[in-house]
Tab-separated table of C-alpha atoms in Angstrom:
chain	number	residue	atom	x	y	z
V	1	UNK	CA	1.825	28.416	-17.265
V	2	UNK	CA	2.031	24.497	-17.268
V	3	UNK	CA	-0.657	22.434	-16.659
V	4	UNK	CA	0.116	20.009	-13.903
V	5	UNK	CA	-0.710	16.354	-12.627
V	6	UNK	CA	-0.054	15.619	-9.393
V	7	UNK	CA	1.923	12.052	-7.866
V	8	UNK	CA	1.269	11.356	-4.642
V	9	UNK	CA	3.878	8.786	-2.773
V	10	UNK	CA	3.137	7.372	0.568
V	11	UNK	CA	6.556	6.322	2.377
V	12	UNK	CA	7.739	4.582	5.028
V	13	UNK	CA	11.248	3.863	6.158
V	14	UNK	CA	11.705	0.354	4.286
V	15	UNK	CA	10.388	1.283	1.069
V	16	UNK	CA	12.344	4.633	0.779
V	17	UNK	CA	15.423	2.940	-0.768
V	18	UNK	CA	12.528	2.292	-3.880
V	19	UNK	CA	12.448	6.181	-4.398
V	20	UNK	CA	15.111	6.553	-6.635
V	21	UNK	CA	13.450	3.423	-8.905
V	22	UNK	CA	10.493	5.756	-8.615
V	23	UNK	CA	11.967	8.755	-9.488
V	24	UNK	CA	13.593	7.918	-12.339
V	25	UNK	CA	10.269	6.269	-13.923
V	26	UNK	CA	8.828	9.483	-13.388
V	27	UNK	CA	11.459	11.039	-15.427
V	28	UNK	CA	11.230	8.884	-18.243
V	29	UNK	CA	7.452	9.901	-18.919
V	30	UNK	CA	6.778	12.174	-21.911
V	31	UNK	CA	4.015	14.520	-21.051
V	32	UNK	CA	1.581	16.375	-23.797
V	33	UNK	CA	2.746	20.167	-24.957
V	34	UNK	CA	2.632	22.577	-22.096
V	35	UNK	CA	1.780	19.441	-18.486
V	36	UNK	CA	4.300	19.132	-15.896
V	37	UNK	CA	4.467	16.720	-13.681
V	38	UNK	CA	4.687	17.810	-9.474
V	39	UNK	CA	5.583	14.964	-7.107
V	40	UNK	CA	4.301	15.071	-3.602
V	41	UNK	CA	6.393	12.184	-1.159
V	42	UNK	CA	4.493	12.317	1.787
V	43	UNK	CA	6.823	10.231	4.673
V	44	UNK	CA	4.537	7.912	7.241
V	45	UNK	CA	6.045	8.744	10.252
V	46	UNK	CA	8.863	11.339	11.105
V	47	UNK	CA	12.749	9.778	10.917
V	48	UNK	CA	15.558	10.605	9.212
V	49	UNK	CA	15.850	7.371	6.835
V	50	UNK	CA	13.755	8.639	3.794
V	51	UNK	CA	14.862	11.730	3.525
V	52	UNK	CA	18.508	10.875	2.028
V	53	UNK	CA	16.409	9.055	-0.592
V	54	UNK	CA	14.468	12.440	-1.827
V	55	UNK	CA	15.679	12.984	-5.172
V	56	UNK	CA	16.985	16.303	-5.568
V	57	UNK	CA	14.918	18.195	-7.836
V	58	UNK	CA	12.383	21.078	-7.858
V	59	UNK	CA	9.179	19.093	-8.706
V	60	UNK	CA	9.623	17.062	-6.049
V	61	UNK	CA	8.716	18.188	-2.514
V	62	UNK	CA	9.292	16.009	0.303
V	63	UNK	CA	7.351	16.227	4.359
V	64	UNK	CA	7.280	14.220	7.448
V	65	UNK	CA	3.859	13.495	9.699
V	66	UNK	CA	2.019	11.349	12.416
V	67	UNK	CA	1.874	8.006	11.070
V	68	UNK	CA	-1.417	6.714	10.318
V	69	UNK	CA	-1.136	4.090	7.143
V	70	UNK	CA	-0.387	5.250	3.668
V	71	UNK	CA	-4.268	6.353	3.105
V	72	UNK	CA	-3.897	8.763	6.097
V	73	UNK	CA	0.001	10.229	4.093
V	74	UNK	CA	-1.841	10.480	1.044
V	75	UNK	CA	-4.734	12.441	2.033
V	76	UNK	CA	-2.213	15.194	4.219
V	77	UNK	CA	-0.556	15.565	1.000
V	78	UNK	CA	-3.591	16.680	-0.903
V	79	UNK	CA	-2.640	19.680	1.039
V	80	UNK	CA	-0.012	20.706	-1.836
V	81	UNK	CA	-1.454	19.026	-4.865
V	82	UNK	CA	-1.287	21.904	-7.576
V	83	UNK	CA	-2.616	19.618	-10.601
V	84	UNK	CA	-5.738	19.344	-11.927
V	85	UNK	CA	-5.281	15.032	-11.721
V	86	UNK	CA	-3.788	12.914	-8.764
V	87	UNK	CA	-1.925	9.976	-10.278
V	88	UNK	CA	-0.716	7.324	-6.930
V	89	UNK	CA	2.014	5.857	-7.525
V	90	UNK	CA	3.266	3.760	-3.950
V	91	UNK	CA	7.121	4.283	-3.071
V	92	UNK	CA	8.255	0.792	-4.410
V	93	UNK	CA	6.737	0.684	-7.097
V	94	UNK	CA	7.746	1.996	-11.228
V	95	UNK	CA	5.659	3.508	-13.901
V	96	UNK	CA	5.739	2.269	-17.235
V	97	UNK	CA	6.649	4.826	-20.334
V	98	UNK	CA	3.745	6.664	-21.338
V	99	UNK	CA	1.500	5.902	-18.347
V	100	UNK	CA	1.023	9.704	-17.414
V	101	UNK	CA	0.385	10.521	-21.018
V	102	UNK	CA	-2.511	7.639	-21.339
V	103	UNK	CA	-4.363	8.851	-18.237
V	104	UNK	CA	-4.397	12.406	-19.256
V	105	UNK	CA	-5.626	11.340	-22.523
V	106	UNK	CA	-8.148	9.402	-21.079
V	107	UNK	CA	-9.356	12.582	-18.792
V	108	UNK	CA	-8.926	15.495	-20.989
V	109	UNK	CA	-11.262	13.240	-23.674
V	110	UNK	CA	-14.279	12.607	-21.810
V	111	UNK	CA	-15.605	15.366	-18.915
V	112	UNK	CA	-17.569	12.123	-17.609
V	113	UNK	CA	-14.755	9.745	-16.877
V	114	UNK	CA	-13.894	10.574	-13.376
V	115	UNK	CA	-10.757	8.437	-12.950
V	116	UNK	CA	-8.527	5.703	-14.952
V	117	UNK	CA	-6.952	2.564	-14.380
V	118	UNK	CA	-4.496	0.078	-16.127
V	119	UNK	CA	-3.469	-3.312	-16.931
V	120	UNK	CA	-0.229	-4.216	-14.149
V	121	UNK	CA	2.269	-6.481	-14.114
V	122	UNK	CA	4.036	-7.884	-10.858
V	123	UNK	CA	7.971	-6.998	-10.703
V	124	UNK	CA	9.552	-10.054	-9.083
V	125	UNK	CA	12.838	-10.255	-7.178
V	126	UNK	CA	14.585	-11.365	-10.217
V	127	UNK	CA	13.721	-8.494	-12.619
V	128	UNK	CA	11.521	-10.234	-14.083
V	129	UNK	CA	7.272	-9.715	-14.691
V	130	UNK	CA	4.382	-11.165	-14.049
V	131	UNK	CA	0.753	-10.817	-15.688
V	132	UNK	CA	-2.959	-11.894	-14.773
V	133	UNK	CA	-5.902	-12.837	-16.812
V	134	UNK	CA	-9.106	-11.389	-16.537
V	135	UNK	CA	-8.513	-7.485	-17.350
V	136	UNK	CA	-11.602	-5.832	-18.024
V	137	UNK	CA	-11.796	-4.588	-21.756
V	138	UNK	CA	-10.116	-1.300	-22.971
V	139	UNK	CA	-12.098	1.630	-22.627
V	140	UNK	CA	-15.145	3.420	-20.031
V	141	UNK	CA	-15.611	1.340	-16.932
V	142	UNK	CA	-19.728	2.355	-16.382
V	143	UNK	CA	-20.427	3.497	-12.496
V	144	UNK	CA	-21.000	0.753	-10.122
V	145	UNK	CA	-19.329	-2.272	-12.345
V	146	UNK	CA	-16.326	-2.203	-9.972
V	147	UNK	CA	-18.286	-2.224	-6.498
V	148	UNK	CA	-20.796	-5.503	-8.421
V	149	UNK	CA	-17.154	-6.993	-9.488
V	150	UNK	CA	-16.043	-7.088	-6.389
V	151	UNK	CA	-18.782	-8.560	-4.040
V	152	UNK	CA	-19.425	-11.305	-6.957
V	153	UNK	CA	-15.652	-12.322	-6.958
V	154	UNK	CA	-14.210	-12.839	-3.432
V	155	UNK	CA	-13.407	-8.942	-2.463
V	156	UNK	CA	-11.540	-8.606	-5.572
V	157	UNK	CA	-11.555	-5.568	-7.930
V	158	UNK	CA	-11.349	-5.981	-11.699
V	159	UNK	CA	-8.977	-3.024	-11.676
V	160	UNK	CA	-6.137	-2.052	-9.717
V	161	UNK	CA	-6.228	1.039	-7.321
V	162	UNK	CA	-2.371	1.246	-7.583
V	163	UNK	CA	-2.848	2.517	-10.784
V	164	UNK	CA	-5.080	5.365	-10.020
V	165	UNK	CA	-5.402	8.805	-11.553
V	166	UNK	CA	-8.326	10.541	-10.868
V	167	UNK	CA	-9.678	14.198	-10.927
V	168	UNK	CA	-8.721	16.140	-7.566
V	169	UNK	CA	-12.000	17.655	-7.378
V	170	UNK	CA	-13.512	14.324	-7.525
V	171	UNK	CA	-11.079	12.705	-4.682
V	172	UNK	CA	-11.210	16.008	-2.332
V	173	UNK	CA	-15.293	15.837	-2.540
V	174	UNK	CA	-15.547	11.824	-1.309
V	175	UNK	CA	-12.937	12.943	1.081
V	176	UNK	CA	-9.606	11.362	0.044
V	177	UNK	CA	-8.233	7.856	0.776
V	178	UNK	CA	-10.325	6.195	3.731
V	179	UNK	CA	-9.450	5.702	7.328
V	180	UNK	CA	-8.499	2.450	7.692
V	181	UNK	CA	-5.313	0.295	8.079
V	182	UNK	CA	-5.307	-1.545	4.790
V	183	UNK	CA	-7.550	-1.842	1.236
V	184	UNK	CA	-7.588	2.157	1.893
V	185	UNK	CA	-7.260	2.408	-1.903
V	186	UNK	CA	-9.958	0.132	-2.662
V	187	UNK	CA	-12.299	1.765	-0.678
V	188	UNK	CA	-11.499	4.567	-2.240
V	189	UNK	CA	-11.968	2.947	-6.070
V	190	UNK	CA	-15.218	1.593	-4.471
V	191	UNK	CA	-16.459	5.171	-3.597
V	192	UNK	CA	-14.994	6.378	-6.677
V	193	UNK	CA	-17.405	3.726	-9.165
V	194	UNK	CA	-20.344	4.299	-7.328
V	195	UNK	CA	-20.443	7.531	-8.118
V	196	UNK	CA	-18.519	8.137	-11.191
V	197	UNK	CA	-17.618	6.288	-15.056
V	198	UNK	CA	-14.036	5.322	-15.022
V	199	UNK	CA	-11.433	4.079	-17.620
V	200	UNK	CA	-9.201	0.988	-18.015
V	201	UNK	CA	-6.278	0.804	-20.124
V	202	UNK	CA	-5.006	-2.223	-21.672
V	203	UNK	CA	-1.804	-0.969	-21.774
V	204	UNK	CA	0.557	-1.787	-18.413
V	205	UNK	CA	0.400	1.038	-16.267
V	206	UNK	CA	1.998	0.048	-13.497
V	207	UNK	CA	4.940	-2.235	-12.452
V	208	UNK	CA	4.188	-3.449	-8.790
V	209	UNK	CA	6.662	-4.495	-6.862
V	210	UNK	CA	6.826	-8.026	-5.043
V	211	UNK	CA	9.248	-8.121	-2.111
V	212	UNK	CA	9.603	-8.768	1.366
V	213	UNK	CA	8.697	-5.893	3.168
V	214	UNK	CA	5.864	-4.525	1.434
V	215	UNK	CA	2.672	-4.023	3.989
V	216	UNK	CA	0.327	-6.288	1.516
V	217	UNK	CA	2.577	-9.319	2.387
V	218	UNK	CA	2.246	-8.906	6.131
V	219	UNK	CA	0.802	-11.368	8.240
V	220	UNK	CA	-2.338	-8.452	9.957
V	221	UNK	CA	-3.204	-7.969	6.403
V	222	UNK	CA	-5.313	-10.860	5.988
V	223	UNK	CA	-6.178	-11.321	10.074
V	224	UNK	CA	-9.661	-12.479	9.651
V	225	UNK	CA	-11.691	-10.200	11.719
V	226	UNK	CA	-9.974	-7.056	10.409
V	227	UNK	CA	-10.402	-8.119	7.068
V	228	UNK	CA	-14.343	-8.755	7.238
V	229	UNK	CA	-14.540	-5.125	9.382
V	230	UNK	CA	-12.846	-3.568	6.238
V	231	UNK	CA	-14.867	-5.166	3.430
V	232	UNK	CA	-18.075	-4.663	5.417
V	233	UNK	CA	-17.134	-0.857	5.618
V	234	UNK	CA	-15.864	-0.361	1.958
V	235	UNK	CA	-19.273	-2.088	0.736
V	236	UNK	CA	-21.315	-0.521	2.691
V	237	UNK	CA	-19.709	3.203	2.091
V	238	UNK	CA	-19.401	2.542	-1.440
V	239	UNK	CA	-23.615	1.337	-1.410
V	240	UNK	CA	-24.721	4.499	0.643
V	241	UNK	CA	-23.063	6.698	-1.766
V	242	UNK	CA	-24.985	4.521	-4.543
V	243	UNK	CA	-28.173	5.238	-2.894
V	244	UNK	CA	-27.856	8.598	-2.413
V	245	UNK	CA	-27.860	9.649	-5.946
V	246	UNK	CA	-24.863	12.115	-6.165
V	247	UNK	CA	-23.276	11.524	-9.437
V	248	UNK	CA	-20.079	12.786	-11.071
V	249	UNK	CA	-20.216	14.998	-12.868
V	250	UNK	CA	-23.357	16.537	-11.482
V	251	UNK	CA	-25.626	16.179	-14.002
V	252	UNK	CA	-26.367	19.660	-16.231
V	253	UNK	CA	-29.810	21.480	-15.044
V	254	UNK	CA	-32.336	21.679	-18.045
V	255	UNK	CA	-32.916	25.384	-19.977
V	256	UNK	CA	-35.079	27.666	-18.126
V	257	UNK	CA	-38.287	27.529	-20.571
């Protein structure tokens, strides 16, 4: 049988016309010998205006629920996930060629890297991309050197969660995306450094998507008072799991003398 990575796609209604974009980037990826790819789109909400944008093909599987952010879709749809990685990849937005190959690599490498990353680039209205200085180098990203990033530059990560692939035993056992209404993915990145080495690719991972209706570019994203809440409880999660000395992987016990 295959071996399988898992996408998980949180979707709303106005970002469900983005599928198809997403869908098709998924097709163009060119796996190792013998990996599959399974793609879990996990709908926000229940209505009947994503569901006509559901490709039509066995890998994908397609399910309604409560709505409760995309961190709260996400999680539900660890449910299904059959493959030994999780790769996100949000409803509007397109994977690059040989992103799914470079994160396996990555994984299957190294037993101690517990997740990747990769350079993005914005995709404008216009078709056309956008880049940003200050990547971190190519290779291991040591645990804790996003979480100290972050504090020491304004809340912002030196890697983006967007382009997340990680080892589902590693995301099921910190419990999934957190429960909050927005940087849900950064928490989880947060949680994910304390406790674990990751990897950063140089090579663009992910295409993000700039548009109107996209929930980063609403105005309660950056209300004040939710915003300090959430970066008091990412930092402070991400610092108790620090502290408490559980490492990934657990570390191997010495020989019985």
């Amino acid at each position: 049988m295959s071996r399988r990575i898992t996408v998980v796609t949180a979707v709303h209604s106005p970002s469900a016309p983005f599928l198809r974009d997403a869908y098709r980037s998924l097709c163009d990826q060119e796996l190792p010998a013998d990996w599959d790819w399974q793609w879990l789109v996990q709908e926000d909400g229940r209505t009947d205006a994503v569901r006509p944008h559901v490709p039509d093909d066995p890998r994908v599987t397609y399910r309604q629920g409560r709505p409760g952010g995309p961190g709260v879709a996400r999680t539900i749809a660890l449910a299904h996930a059959e493959g030994e990685y999780v790769k996100v990849l949000d409803a509007d937005d397109r994977l690059p060629a040989g992103t799914l190959a470079r994160d396996l690599a990555a994984l299957e490498a190294d037993a101690t890297i517990g997740w990747t990353t990769s350079r993005v680039l914005d995709l404008l209205p216009d078709g056309s991309t956008a880049g940003f200085p200050g990547d971190p180098d190519h290779g291991p990203v040591e645990r804790g050197a996003v979480l100290d990033f972050w504090k020491a530059n304004g809340f912002r990560a030196p890697v983006h969660p967007a382009t997340l692939c990680v080892r589902r035993d590693l995301l099921l056992a910190l419990g999934g995306w957190m429960a909050l209404p927005a940087s849900e993915d950064t928490g989880l990145l947060l949680a994910l450094s304390a406790v674990s080495r990751g990897w950063f690719s140089e090579e663009v991972g992910l295409l993000y998507r700039k548009w109107e209706g996209q929930a980063t570019g609403q105005a309660a994203h950056v209300d004040p008072a939710e915003r300090d809440a959430r970066m008091t409880v990412l930092e402070t999660r991400a610092r108790a799991l620090a502290d408490a000395g559980w490492t990934y992987p657990a570390p191997t016990p010495p020989a019985a003398s």
